[in-house]
Amino acid sequence: MSDDTGRPGDPDAAATRRPDGGATDVGTATGRESVTAGPTVLDRVRAELADLTVLDLGVYAIYATAIAFFVFPVLWVVSASLRPAGELFRYPFRLLPAEVSLSAYRQVFRAGMVSWLFNSTLVTIFGVSSIVAVSVPAAYAFSRFEFTGRRGLLGIVLLFQMISPVIIIVPLYTVMSSLGLLRTRAGLILLYVGIQTPFSIWLLKGYFDTIPKELDYAARIDGCNRLQTLRHVLLRPVAPGIAVVAIFNTVLTWSEFVLAFTVLGSESRLHTISIGVYKFQGQYGNDWRAIAAASVIGMLPLVIVFLALQRYFVKGLVEGSLKGQ
């Protein structure tokens, strides 16, 4: 009998024997390992590291620094919200708390977190919906219609976008007071719609410009009027742009503080999450654990909205950048 068939009790030969008792195609186990074994993950990592240049290492170092710059504050806020009282500024600093405590979260919910979330959600939903409802037909008109003063109006819209709301807060307060809109959610929503609509119109106009006008002509031949063309033909291809506008305005509306504090004033039942976080700052000290806990809770809805619309957001930004080339 040849060596390929193997002898009873020989582990190397037994490893090469087929289930039907026949001879193997490879030979001994040592020989098979030499044929099937490829480069391991560690080997590939070493090979990639060996190919890196000094410039690549510098670029990766910049990436790591930028990531740490943005991620570390978030991790610190989460860590501070989970620390027991008296351990926030313990030396030496430790990012992971030695003991986890939820007392800060219980404190912010007792202070009115549910009401703040409800008010912020209400203002954000109606504000962003109104901004999109106004911006879409306006951007469509600026993109498709040629009328007297079109370029001038576009310039005025862009100019208004350049003005900070903080600069015009006094005349805005006077107008809101004259209209009886102070200390009301409707007044705050109207203020957000008026301030954030110019940016949304400019952004959406670029997306409408990417859509061929032949689609409009085909829809008109099929009997659609302008409004039906916008609703049934153009809304679908411009949907990524609408998602980008919705996400941007959701973030701005949810986290805005100066206008909300000015309009809502001392009406505590209407306060939003940004004013709620501010309430934990006092004249003689700040409750950093409560501020951190309220900030973490306030971030969660924005993270959920971004994850839900992330696919449309990235697609919209890519298409917008391609249009700008």
Short mmCIF file of C-alpha atoms in Angstrom, two decimals:
data_model
loop_
_atom_site.label_atom_id
_atom_site.label_comp_id
_atom_site.label_asym_id
_atom_site.label_seq_id
_atom_site.Cartn_x
_atom_site.Cartn_y
_atom_site.Cartn_z
CA MET A 1 0.00 0.00 0.00
CA SER A 2 1.33 3.38 -0.86
CA ASP A 3 1.82 6.27 1.67
CA ASP A 4 -1.08 8.27 0.15
CA THR A 5 -3.67 5.92 1.56
CA GLY A 6 -2.37 6.44 5.09
CA ARG A 7 -1.73 4.09 7.92
CA PRO A 8 -4.01 3.54 10.92
CA GLY A 9 -2.89 5.72 13.81
CA ASP A 10 -0.98 8.21 11.65
CA PRO A 11 -2.68 11.63 12.24
CA ASP A 12 -1.15 13.35 9.21
CA ALA A 13 -2.17 10.58 6.91
CA ALA A 14 -5.65 10.32 8.49
CA ALA A 15 -6.20 14.03 7.89
CA THR A 16 -5.68 13.47 4.17
CA ARG A 17 -8.05 10.50 3.87
CA ARG A 18 -11.39 11.17 2.08
CA PRO A 19 -14.68 10.20 3.74
CA ASP A 20 -15.17 7.35 1.27
CA GLY A 21 -11.79 5.95 2.27
CA GLY A 22 -10.08 6.91 -1.03
CA ALA A 23 -6.85 8.77 -1.55
CA THR A 24 -6.72 12.55 -1.24
CA ASP A 25 -5.94 15.00 -4.03
CA VAL A 26 -3.49 17.06 -2.06
CA GLY A 27 -1.40 14.72 -0.01
CA THR A 28 -0.40 15.24 3.61
CA ALA A 29 -2.01 17.80 5.93
CA THR A 30 1.18 19.84 5.96
CA GLY A 31 1.13 20.01 2.18
CA ARG A 32 -2.56 21.05 2.12
CA GLU A 33 -1.95 23.91 4.53
CA SER A 34 0.79 25.19 2.26
CA VAL A 35 -1.69 25.21 -0.67
CA THR A 36 -4.86 26.66 0.96
CA ALA A 37 -3.37 29.09 3.50
CA GLY A 38 -3.39 32.66 2.12
CA PRO A 39 -2.28 35.99 3.59
CA THR A 40 -3.91 36.67 6.94
CA VAL A 41 -5.59 39.92 7.95
CA LEU A 42 -2.50 40.86 9.92
CA ASP A 43 -0.35 40.30 6.84
CA ARG A 44 -2.58 42.52 4.72
CA VAL A 45 -2.54 45.26 7.37
CA ARG A 46 1.23 45.10 7.52
CA ALA A 47 1.45 45.30 3.74
CA GLU A 48 -0.85 48.34 3.63
CA LEU A 49 1.11 50.05 6.40
CA ALA A 50 4.33 49.39 4.53
CA ASP A 51 2.90 51.15 1.45
CA LEU A 52 1.97 54.32 3.38
CA THR A 53 3.98 57.42 2.67
CA VAL A 54 4.71 60.28 5.01
CA LEU A 55 1.99 62.32 3.30
CA ASP A 56 -0.56 59.54 3.90
CA LEU A 57 0.38 59.39 7.58
CA GLY A 58 -0.04 63.15 7.84
CA VAL A 59 -3.48 63.01 6.23
CA TYR A 60 -4.60 60.21 8.56
CA ALA A 61 -3.29 62.18 11.54
CA ILE A 62 -5.41 65.18 10.47
CA TYR A 63 -8.45 62.90 10.10
CA ALA A 64 -7.91 61.45 13.57
CA THR A 65 -7.51 64.92 15.10
CA ALA A 66 -10.70 66.19 13.41
CA ILE A 67 -12.69 63.14 14.56
CA ALA A 68 -11.42 63.51 18.13
CA PHE A 69 -12.23 67.25 18.06
CA PHE A 70 -15.89 66.58 17.27
CA VAL A 71 -16.44 63.29 19.09
CA PHE A 72 -14.74 64.04 22.42
CA PRO A 73 -17.20 66.80 23.51
CA VAL A 74 -20.12 64.46 22.83
CA LEU A 75 -18.49 61.67 24.83
CA TRP A 76 -17.72 64.09 27.67
CA VAL A 77 -21.35 65.28 27.79
CA VAL A 78 -22.62 61.69 27.91
CA SER A 79 -20.07 60.82 30.61
CA ALA A 80 -20.94 63.90 32.68
CA SER A 81 -24.66 63.09 32.52
CA LEU A 82 -24.01 59.64 34.02
CA ARG A 83 -21.71 60.67 36.88
CA PRO A 84 -22.92 60.83 40.49
CA ALA A 85 -23.07 64.19 42.19
CA GLY A 86 -19.64 65.40 43.31
CA GLU A 87 -17.65 63.27 40.83
CA LEU A 88 -17.88 65.54 37.80
CA PHE A 89 -14.58 67.33 38.34
CA ARG A 90 -12.74 64.57 40.18
CA TYR A 91 -8.97 64.44 39.49
CA PRO A 92 -7.49 62.64 37.60
CA PHE A 93 -9.96 62.88 34.75
CA ARG A 94 -11.64 59.65 33.63
CA LEU A 95 -13.89 59.50 30.59
CA LEU A 96 -15.65 56.36 31.83
CA PRO A 97 -17.37 57.06 35.17
CA ALA A 98 -16.48 54.70 38.01
CA GLU A 99 -20.14 54.63 39.03
CA VAL A 100 -23.21 55.23 36.83
CA SER A 101 -26.03 57.40 38.16
CA LEU A 102 -29.28 58.42 36.46
CA SER A 103 -30.13 61.10 39.02
CA ALA A 104 -29.38 63.91 36.53
CA TYR A 105 -31.91 62.46 34.06
CA ARG A 106 -34.55 62.17 36.76
CA GLN A 107 -33.86 65.80 37.71
CA VAL A 108 -34.36 67.17 34.17
CA PHE A 109 -37.60 65.23 33.72
CA ARG A 110 -38.92 66.61 37.01
CA ALA A 111 -37.96 70.12 35.80
CA GLY A 112 -40.19 69.85 32.69
CA MET A 113 -38.31 67.92 30.02
CA VAL A 114 -41.50 66.36 28.63
CA SER A 115 -43.05 69.79 28.09
CA TRP A 116 -39.88 71.11 26.44
CA LEU A 117 -39.72 68.15 24.07
CA PHE A 118 -43.40 68.54 23.20
CA ASN A 119 -43.03 72.26 22.43
CA SER A 120 -39.86 71.72 20.39
CA THR A 121 -41.48 68.90 18.43
CA LEU A 122 -44.58 70.99 17.71
CA VAL A 123 -42.61 74.07 16.63
CA THR A 124 -40.20 71.98 14.51
CA ILE A 125 -42.90 69.99 12.69
CA PHE A 126 -45.07 72.98 11.82
CA GLY A 127 -42.07 75.22 11.12
CA VAL A 128 -40.25 72.82 8.79
CA SER A 129 -43.49 71.81 7.04
CA SER A 130 -44.34 75.47 6.41
CA ILE A 131 -40.83 76.23 5.16
CA VAL A 132 -40.97 73.34 2.68
CA ALA A 133 -44.51 74.29 1.60
CA VAL A 134 -43.39 77.87 0.84
CA SER A 135 -39.94 77.08 -0.56
CA VAL A 136 -40.87 74.40 -3.10
CA PRO A 137 -43.29 76.47 -5.27
CA ALA A 138 -41.10 79.58 -4.88
CA ALA A 139 -37.99 77.72 -6.02
CA TYR A 140 -39.98 76.18 -8.90
CA ALA A 141 -41.09 79.64 -10.01
CA PHE A 142 -37.55 81.07 -9.85
CA SER A 143 -36.24 78.10 -11.81
CA ARG A 144 -38.88 77.88 -14.55
CA PHE A 145 -40.48 81.30 -15.03
CA GLU A 146 -38.96 84.34 -16.73
CA PHE A 147 -40.56 87.49 -15.34
CA THR A 148 -39.60 91.11 -14.78
CA GLY A 149 -37.45 91.58 -11.69
CA ARG A 150 -36.57 87.89 -11.36
CA ARG A 151 -32.83 88.45 -10.93
CA GLY A 152 -33.47 91.37 -8.57
CA LEU A 153 -35.74 89.25 -6.37
CA LEU A 154 -33.15 86.48 -6.29
CA GLY A 155 -30.57 89.02 -5.16
CA ILE A 156 -32.89 90.30 -2.42
CA VAL A 157 -33.52 86.73 -1.23
CA LEU A 158 -29.76 86.10 -1.10
CA LEU A 159 -29.15 89.43 0.67
CA PHE A 160 -31.75 88.66 3.32
CA GLN A 161 -30.05 85.33 3.94
CA MET A 162 -26.79 87.14 4.73
CA ILE A 163 -28.36 89.16 7.58
CA SER A 164 -28.05 87.58 11.01
CA PRO A 165 -31.35 87.38 12.95
CA VAL A 166 -29.54 88.68 16.04
CA ILE A 167 -28.91 92.00 14.26
CA ILE A 168 -32.60 92.57 13.52
CA ILE A 169 -33.92 91.11 16.76
CA VAL A 170 -35.13 94.52 18.05
CA PRO A 171 -37.29 95.44 15.01
CA LEU A 172 -38.52 91.85 14.88
CA TYR A 173 -39.59 92.08 18.51
CA THR A 174 -41.44 95.33 17.80
CA VAL A 175 -43.29 93.83 14.84
CA MET A 176 -44.18 90.69 16.78
CA SER A 177 -45.45 92.78 19.67
CA SER A 178 -47.61 94.93 17.34
CA LEU A 179 -49.15 91.80 15.83
CA GLY A 180 -49.82 90.23 19.22
CA LEU A 181 -47.58 87.23 18.45
CA LEU A 182 -45.28 87.42 21.47
CA ARG A 183 -45.41 84.47 23.88
CA THR A 184 -47.14 82.28 21.31
CA ARG A 185 -45.99 79.21 19.37
CA ALA A 186 -47.52 80.64 16.18
CA GLY A 187 -45.32 83.73 16.45
CA LEU A 188 -42.16 81.64 16.86
CA ILE A 189 -43.11 79.39 13.93
CA LEU A 190 -43.80 82.38 11.65
CA LEU A 191 -40.46 83.88 12.65
CA TYR A 192 -38.60 80.69 11.74
CA VAL A 193 -40.46 80.44 8.41
CA GLY A 194 -39.59 84.02 7.49
CA ILE A 195 -35.92 83.73 8.41
CA GLN A 196 -35.09 80.27 7.03
CA THR A 197 -37.15 80.33 3.83
CA PRO A 198 -34.63 82.35 1.72
CA PHE A 199 -31.88 79.76 2.25
CA SER A 200 -34.31 76.96 1.40
CA ILE A 201 -35.43 78.69 -1.80
CA TRP A 202 -31.85 79.09 -2.98
CA LEU A 203 -31.05 75.48 -2.19
CA LEU A 204 -34.14 74.06 -3.89
CA LYS A 205 -33.77 76.28 -6.97
CA GLY A 206 -30.48 74.54 -7.71
CA TYR A 207 -32.21 71.15 -7.63
CA PHE A 208 -35.02 72.33 -9.92
CA ASP A 209 -32.38 73.62 -12.36
CA THR A 210 -31.00 70.06 -12.66
CA ILE A 211 -34.33 68.72 -13.97
CA PRO A 212 -34.72 68.96 -17.79
CA LYS A 213 -37.45 71.33 -18.90
CA GLU A 214 -38.58 68.68 -21.39
CA LEU A 215 -40.36 66.99 -18.48
CA ASP A 216 -42.46 70.15 -18.07
CA TYR A 217 -43.27 70.20 -21.79
CA ALA A 218 -44.28 66.53 -21.76
CA ALA A 219 -46.54 67.09 -18.77
CA ARG A 220 -48.16 70.11 -20.45
CA ILE A 221 -48.82 68.02 -23.57
CA ASP A 222 -50.52 65.42 -21.36
CA GLY A 223 -52.84 68.13 -20.04
CA CYS A 224 -51.20 69.08 -16.73
CA ASN A 225 -51.24 72.68 -15.60
CA ARG A 226 -48.30 74.24 -13.75
CA LEU A 227 -49.40 73.07 -10.30
CA GLN A 228 -50.11 69.52 -11.51
CA THR A 229 -46.72 69.43 -13.25
CA LEU A 230 -45.02 70.38 -10.01
CA ARG A 231 -47.01 67.93 -7.94
CA HIS A 232 -47.09 64.85 -10.19
CA VAL A 233 -43.91 65.17 -12.26
CA LEU A 234 -41.22 67.26 -10.53
CA LEU A 235 -41.63 66.50 -6.83
CA ARG A 236 -40.22 63.00 -7.11
CA PRO A 237 -36.89 63.91 -8.81
CA VAL A 238 -36.44 66.87 -6.47
CA ALA A 239 -37.17 64.78 -3.34
CA PRO A 240 -33.45 64.51 -2.26
CA GLY A 241 -33.26 68.30 -2.26
CA ILE A 242 -36.40 68.55 -0.14
CA ALA A 243 -34.87 66.03 2.30
CA VAL A 244 -31.72 68.19 2.59
CA VAL A 245 -33.85 71.28 3.24
CA ALA A 246 -35.92 69.41 5.83
CA ILE A 247 -32.85 68.15 7.73
CA PHE A 248 -31.08 71.52 7.74
CA ASN A 249 -34.17 73.36 8.97
CA THR A 250 -34.97 70.66 11.54
CA VAL A 251 -31.53 71.05 13.10
CA LEU A 252 -31.71 74.86 13.07
CA THR A 253 -35.26 75.04 14.42
CA TRP A 254 -34.75 72.39 17.11
CA SER A 255 -31.58 73.91 18.56
CA GLU A 256 -32.26 77.65 18.07
CA PHE A 257 -32.18 79.66 21.30
CA VAL A 258 -32.01 83.46 20.82
CA LEU A 259 -35.24 83.93 18.88
CA ALA A 260 -37.13 81.39 20.99
CA PHE A 261 -36.03 83.06 24.23
CA THR A 262 -36.94 86.51 22.86
CA VAL A 263 -40.38 85.57 21.56
CA LEU A 264 -41.52 83.18 24.29
CA GLY A 265 -40.05 85.20 27.18
CA SER A 266 -41.26 84.14 30.62
CA GLU A 267 -44.08 81.90 29.31
CA SER A 268 -42.56 78.73 30.79
CA ARG A 269 -45.27 76.40 29.49
CA LEU A 270 -44.18 77.23 25.91
CA HIS A 271 -40.43 76.88 26.41
CA THR A 272 -38.47 74.68 24.01
CA ILE A 273 -35.57 72.31 24.72
CA SER A 274 -32.89 74.96 24.14
CA ILE A 275 -34.47 77.24 26.78
CA GLY A 276 -34.85 74.23 29.08
CA VAL A 277 -31.10 73.56 28.96
CA TYR A 278 -30.46 77.23 29.73
CA LYS A 279 -32.56 77.01 32.91
CA PHE A 280 -29.90 74.93 34.64
CA GLN A 281 -27.47 77.85 34.47
CA GLY A 282 -27.70 80.11 37.51
CA GLN A 283 -26.22 83.33 38.76
CA TYR A 284 -24.00 81.59 41.31
CA GLY A 285 -23.21 78.37 39.47
CA ASN A 286 -24.18 75.92 36.76
CA ASP A 287 -25.60 72.43 37.23
CA TRP A 288 -23.38 70.77 34.64
CA ARG A 289 -24.78 67.27 35.21
CA ALA A 290 -28.32 68.44 34.51
CA ILE A 291 -27.14 70.47 31.50
CA ALA A 292 -25.36 67.39 30.15
CA ALA A 293 -28.39 65.15 30.70
CA ALA A 294 -30.77 67.64 29.04
CA SER A 295 -28.34 68.01 26.12
CA VAL A 296 -28.15 64.24 25.61
CA ILE A 297 -31.95 63.94 25.57
CA GLY A 298 -32.19 66.92 23.22
CA MET A 299 -29.73 65.35 20.79
CA LEU A 300 -31.56 62.05 20.45
CA PRO A 301 -34.46 63.26 18.19
CA LEU A 302 -31.99 64.91 15.82
CA VAL A 303 -29.93 61.71 15.60
CA ILE A 304 -33.08 59.70 14.85
CA VAL A 305 -34.19 62.16 12.13
CA PHE A 306 -30.73 62.14 10.55
CA LEU A 307 -30.49 58.34 10.54
CA ALA A 308 -33.99 58.08 9.02
CA LEU A 309 -33.21 60.56 6.21
CA GLN A 310 -29.48 59.85 5.86
CA ARG A 311 -29.83 58.11 2.49
CA TYR A 312 -31.73 61.05 0.98
CA PHE A 313 -29.45 63.56 2.68
CA VAL A 314 -26.25 62.10 1.17
CA LYS A 315 -27.89 61.67 -2.23
CA GLY A 316 -29.16 65.24 -2.18
CA LEU A 317 -25.76 66.67 -1.22
CA VAL A 318 -24.01 64.65 -3.95
CA GLU A 319 -26.48 65.75 -6.61
CA GLY A 320 -26.23 69.34 -5.44
CA SER A 321 -22.43 69.25 -5.61
CA LEU A 322 -22.53 67.75 -9.11
CA LYS A 323 -24.82 70.56 -10.21
CA GLY A 324 -22.33 73.10 -8.89
CA GLN A 325 -19.52 71.76 -11.05
#
